[in-house]
PDB file of C-alpha atoms in Angstrom:
ATOM      1  CA  UNK A   1     -12.598   4.987   2.457  1.00 42.00           C
ATOM      2  CA  UNK A   2     -13.031   7.471  -0.379  1.00 43.00           C
ATOM      3  CA  UNK A   3     -11.442   6.748  -3.734  1.00 46.00           C
ATOM      4  CA  UNK A   4      -9.018   9.658  -3.283  1.00 55.00           C
ATOM      5  CA  UNK A   5      -7.628   7.844  -0.230  1.00 84.00           C
ATOM      6  CA  UNK A   6      -7.129   4.505  -1.993  1.00 92.00           C
ATOM      7  CA  UNK A   7      -3.775   3.305  -3.281  1.00 94.00           C
ATOM      8  CA  UNK A   8      -3.606   2.964  -7.064  1.00 96.00           C
ATOM      9  CA  UNK A   9      -1.935  -0.365  -7.789  1.00 96.00           C
ATOM     10  CA  UNK A  10      -0.519  -1.902 -10.972  1.00 97.00           C
ATOM     11  CA  UNK A  11       0.121  -5.659 -11.062  1.00 98.00           C
ATOM     12  CA  UNK A  12       2.990  -6.899 -13.231  1.00 97.00           C
ATOM     13  CA  UNK A  13       2.719 -10.456 -14.516  1.00 96.00           C
ATOM     14  CA  UNK A  14      -1.060 -10.120 -14.455  1.00 97.00           C
ATOM     15  CA  UNK A  15      -1.830 -13.390 -16.250  1.00 96.00           C
ATOM     16  CA  UNK A  16       0.454 -15.535 -14.104  1.00 95.00           C
ATOM     17  CA  UNK A  17      -0.503 -17.453 -10.971  1.00 94.00           C
ATOM     18  CA  UNK A  18       0.824 -14.812  -8.568  1.00 94.00           C
ATOM     19  CA  UNK A  19      -0.474 -11.975 -10.726  1.00 95.00           C
ATOM     20  CA  UNK A  20      -3.985 -13.381 -10.590  1.00 96.00           C
ATOM     21  CA  UNK A  21      -3.790 -13.853  -6.835  1.00 95.00           C
ATOM     22  CA  UNK A  22      -2.601 -10.273  -6.452  1.00 95.00           C
ATOM     23  CA  UNK A  23      -5.380  -8.931  -8.661  1.00 97.00           C
ATOM     24  CA  UNK A  24      -7.935 -10.767  -6.506  1.00 96.00           C
ATOM     25  CA  UNK A  25      -6.344  -9.341  -3.353  1.00 95.00           C
ATOM     26  CA  UNK A  26      -6.372  -5.779  -4.707  1.00 96.00           C
ATOM     27  CA  UNK A  27      -9.998  -6.085  -5.816  1.00 96.00           C
ATOM     28  CA  UNK A  28     -10.971  -7.368  -2.363  1.00 95.00           C
ATOM     29  CA  UNK A  29      -9.217  -4.555  -0.471  1.00 95.00           C
ATOM     30  CA  UNK A  30     -11.274  -1.364  -0.077  1.00 94.00           C
ATOM     31  CA  UNK A  31      -8.099   0.664   0.488  1.00 94.00           C
ATOM     32  CA  UNK A  32      -6.687  -0.417  -2.890  1.00 95.00           C
ATOM     33  CA  UNK A  33      -7.680   0.338  -6.456  1.00 96.00           C
ATOM     34  CA  UNK A  34      -6.486  -1.634  -9.496  1.00 97.00           C
ATOM     35  CA  UNK A  35      -5.268   0.966 -11.988  1.00 98.00           C
ATOM     36  CA  UNK A  36      -3.190  -1.214 -14.297  1.00 98.00           C
ATOM     37  CA  UNK A  37      -2.135  -4.719 -15.234  1.00 98.00           C
ATOM     38  CA  UNK A  38       1.039  -5.594 -17.112  1.00 98.00           C
ATOM     39  CA  UNK A  39       2.152  -8.683 -18.958  1.00 97.00           C
ATOM     40  CA  UNK A  40       4.942  -9.586 -21.333  1.00 95.00           C
ATOM     41  CA  UNK A  41       4.748  -8.654 -25.007  1.00 96.00           C
ATOM     42  CA  UNK A  42       3.105 -11.495 -26.917  1.00 97.00           C
ATOM     43  CA  UNK A  43       1.053 -12.754 -23.986  1.00 97.00           C
ATOM     44  CA  UNK A  44      -2.362 -14.032 -25.076  1.00 97.00           C
ATOM     45  CA  UNK A  45      -3.827 -12.097 -22.104  1.00 97.00           C
ATOM     46  CA  UNK A  46      -2.983  -8.689 -23.613  1.00 98.00           C
ATOM     47  CA  UNK A  47      -6.111  -6.635 -24.168  1.00 98.00           C
ATOM     48  CA  UNK A  48      -8.236  -8.761 -21.829  1.00 98.00           C
ATOM     49  CA  UNK A  49      -9.878  -7.356 -18.718  1.00 98.00           C
ATOM     50  CA  UNK A  50      -7.605  -8.004 -15.738  1.00 98.00           C
ATOM     51  CA  UNK A  51     -10.463  -9.607 -13.799  1.00 97.00           C
ATOM     52  CA  UNK A  52     -11.744 -11.823 -16.638  1.00 96.00           C
ATOM     53  CA  UNK A  53     -10.140 -14.958 -15.173  1.00 94.00           C
ATOM     54  CA  UNK A  54     -12.333 -14.497 -12.074  1.00 93.00           C
ATOM     55  CA  UNK A  55     -15.461 -13.461 -13.953  1.00 95.00           C
ATOM     56  CA  UNK A  56     -15.078  -9.866 -12.756  1.00 96.00           C
ATOM     57  CA  UNK A  57     -15.107  -6.846 -15.044  1.00 97.00           C
ATOM     58  CA  UNK A  58     -12.564  -4.319 -13.743  1.00 97.00           C
ATOM     59  CA  UNK A  59     -12.315  -1.986 -16.703  1.00 97.00           C
ATOM     60  CA  UNK A  60      -8.528  -2.450 -16.533  1.00 98.00           C
ATOM     61  CA  UNK A  61      -7.069  -4.071 -19.633  1.00 98.00           C
ATOM     62  CA  UNK A  62      -3.852  -6.076 -19.483  1.00 98.00           C
ATOM     63  CA  UNK A  63      -1.123  -4.221 -21.377  1.00 98.00           C
ATOM     64  CA  UNK A  64       2.559  -4.485 -22.254  1.00 97.00           C
ATOM     65  CA  UNK A  65       2.969  -0.683 -22.295  1.00 97.00           C
ATOM     66  CA  UNK A  66       4.852  -0.035 -19.057  1.00 96.00           C
ATOM     67  CA  UNK A  67       4.988   3.768 -19.271  1.00 94.00           C
ATOM     68  CA  UNK A  68       1.284   4.272 -19.964  1.00 96.00           C
ATOM     69  CA  UNK A  69       0.206   1.612 -17.482  1.00 97.00           C
ATOM     70  CA  UNK A  70       2.217   3.229 -14.675  1.00 96.00           C
ATOM     71  CA  UNK A  71       0.741   6.700 -15.334  1.00 93.00           C
ATOM     72  CA  UNK A  72      -1.268   7.614 -12.244  1.00 89.00           C
ATOM     73  CA  UNK A  73      -0.132   4.584 -10.238  1.00 95.00           C
ATOM     74  CA  UNK A  74       1.046   4.806  -6.639  1.00 93.00           C
ATOM     75  CA  UNK A  75       2.516   1.309  -6.412  1.00 93.00           C
ATOM     76  CA  UNK A  76       3.652  -1.440  -8.777  1.00 94.00           C
ATOM     77  CA  UNK A  77       3.589  -4.983  -7.419  1.00 94.00           C
ATOM     78  CA  UNK A  78       6.027  -7.149  -9.361  1.00 93.00           C
ATOM     79  CA  UNK A  79       6.326 -10.929  -9.067  1.00 90.00           C
ATOM     80  CA  UNK A  80       7.741 -11.481 -12.551  1.00 92.00           C
ATOM     81  CA  UNK A  81      11.219 -12.418 -13.771  1.00 93.00           C
ATOM     82  CA  UNK A  82      14.443 -10.486 -13.156  1.00 92.00           C
ATOM     83  CA  UNK A  83      14.545  -8.966 -16.656  1.00 94.00           C
ATOM     84  CA  UNK A  84      10.961  -7.740 -16.356  1.00 94.00           C
ATOM     85  CA  UNK A  85      11.540  -6.387 -12.871  1.00 92.00           C
ATOM     86  CA  UNK A  86      14.557  -4.377 -14.035  1.00 93.00           C
ATOM     87  CA  UNK A  87      12.504  -2.887 -16.883  1.00 94.00           C
ATOM     88  CA  UNK A  88       9.762  -1.992 -14.401  1.00 93.00           C
ATOM     89  CA  UNK A  89      12.265  -0.370 -12.023  1.00 90.00           C
ATOM     90  CA  UNK A  90      13.588   1.753 -14.901  1.00 90.00           C
ATOM     91  CA  UNK A  91      10.101   3.153 -15.479  1.00 93.00           C
ATOM     92  CA  UNK A  92       8.941   3.326 -11.859  1.00 90.00           C
ATOM     93  CA  UNK A  93      11.896   5.333 -10.504  1.00 83.00           C
ATOM     94  CA  UNK A  94      11.532   8.430 -12.652  1.00 86.00           C
ATOM     95  CA  UNK A  95       7.765   8.421 -12.143  1.00 89.00           C
ATOM     96  CA  UNK A  96       7.793   8.174  -8.344  1.00 88.00           C
ATOM     97  CA  UNK A  97       5.977   4.839  -8.326  1.00 91.00           C
ATOM     98  CA  UNK A  98       6.712   2.716  -5.252  1.00 87.00           C
ATOM     99  CA  UNK A  99       7.423  -0.961  -5.840  1.00 87.00           C
ATOM    100  CA  UNK A 100       6.788  -4.183  -4.021  1.00 87.00           C
ATOM    101  CA  UNK A 101       9.020  -6.837  -5.553  1.00 86.00           C
ATOM    102  CA  UNK A 102       8.637 -10.560  -5.040  1.00 85.00           C
ATOM    103  CA  UNK A 103      10.819 -11.579  -7.975  1.00 86.00           C
ATOM    104  CA  UNK A 104      13.579 -14.107  -7.276  1.00 85.00           C
ATOM    105  CA  UNK A 105      16.456 -15.488  -9.319  1.00 88.00           C
ATOM    106  CA  UNK A 106      18.452 -12.297  -9.852  1.00 88.00           C
ATOM    107  CA  UNK A 107      22.019 -12.738 -11.101  1.00 90.00           C
ATOM    108  CA  UNK A 108      24.793 -11.031  -9.158  1.00 90.00           C
ATOM    109  CA  UNK A 109      24.880  -8.226 -11.749  1.00 93.00           C
ATOM    110  CA  UNK A 110      21.097  -7.774 -11.527  1.00 90.00           C
ATOM    111  CA  UNK A 111      21.277  -7.753  -7.722  1.00 86.00           C
ATOM    112  CA  UNK A 112      23.868  -4.979  -7.933  1.00 88.00           C
ATOM    113  CA  UNK A 113      21.536  -2.893 -10.105  1.00 86.00           C
ATOM    114  CA  UNK A 114      18.664  -3.426  -7.665  1.00 83.00           C
ATOM    115  CA  UNK A 115      20.857  -2.628  -4.672  1.00 82.00           C
ATOM    116  CA  UNK A 116      22.042   0.587  -6.329  1.00 83.00           C
ATOM    117  CA  UNK A 117      18.425   1.704  -6.728  1.00 77.00           C
ATOM    118  CA  UNK A 118      16.880   0.419  -3.516  1.00 73.00           C
ATOM    119  CA  UNK A 119      17.052   3.735  -1.643  1.00 72.00           C
ATOM    120  CA  UNK A 120      14.845   5.294  -4.332  1.00 66.00           C
ATOM    121  CA  UNK A 121      12.161   2.609  -4.222  1.00 63.00           C
ATOM    122  CA  UNK A 122      10.192   2.717  -0.989  1.00 58.00           C
ATOM    123  CA  UNK A 123       9.366  -0.979  -0.833  1.00 55.00           C
ATOM    124  CA  UNK A 124      12.985  -1.974  -1.412  1.00 52.00           C
ATOM    125  CA  UNK A 125      14.519  -0.032   1.440  1.00 44.00           C
ATOM    126  CA  UNK A 126      14.260  -2.920   3.880  1.00 45.00           C
ATOM    127  CA  UNK A 127      12.737  -5.853   2.039  1.00 44.00           C
ATOM    128  CA  UNK A 128      15.169  -6.199  -0.852  1.00 46.00           C
ATOM    129  CA  UNK A 129      18.268  -6.476   1.311  1.00 46.00           C
ATOM    130  CA  UNK A 130      16.687  -9.511   2.991  1.00 45.00           C
ATOM    131  CA  UNK A 131      15.930 -10.996  -0.437  1.00 44.00           C
ATOM    132  CA  UNK A 132      19.516 -10.478  -1.591  1.00 41.00           C
ATOM    133  CA  UNK A 133      20.829 -12.082   1.600  1.00 42.00           C
ATOM    134  CA  UNK A 134      18.361 -14.991   1.434  1.00 42.00           C
ATOM    135  CA  UNK A 135      19.244 -15.839  -2.174  1.00 43.00           C
ATOM    136  CA  UNK A 136      23.003 -15.994  -1.640  1.00 41.00           C
TER     137      UNK A 136
END
């Protein structure tokens, strides 16, 4: 598959257990291209290559700059915490970035915010309603 046909993916929570697994999965998939990696401000992983944990140089540095990291992305995969996910949604929506969200533990108020935005985020159209139902 040519690079123009690949999906540009950003991983949020890049230094966490799920983030690392997702980075490995993206790097192994020829239809995907890692274009960004996000972590929380103050993380010791900031500025490191996203593949360093696996001994792979990706050229993608882990950042806490959501807006710049999402520039040029097709999809953001987020398995972080509710507060982080809401911040990511706020940046993804206006930039047309699709989201895949695996975050759990939303409060009722946070669930309401996500539900209000789910029609605008492709990955939430069907999956998030199941998550809301499963958590209640």
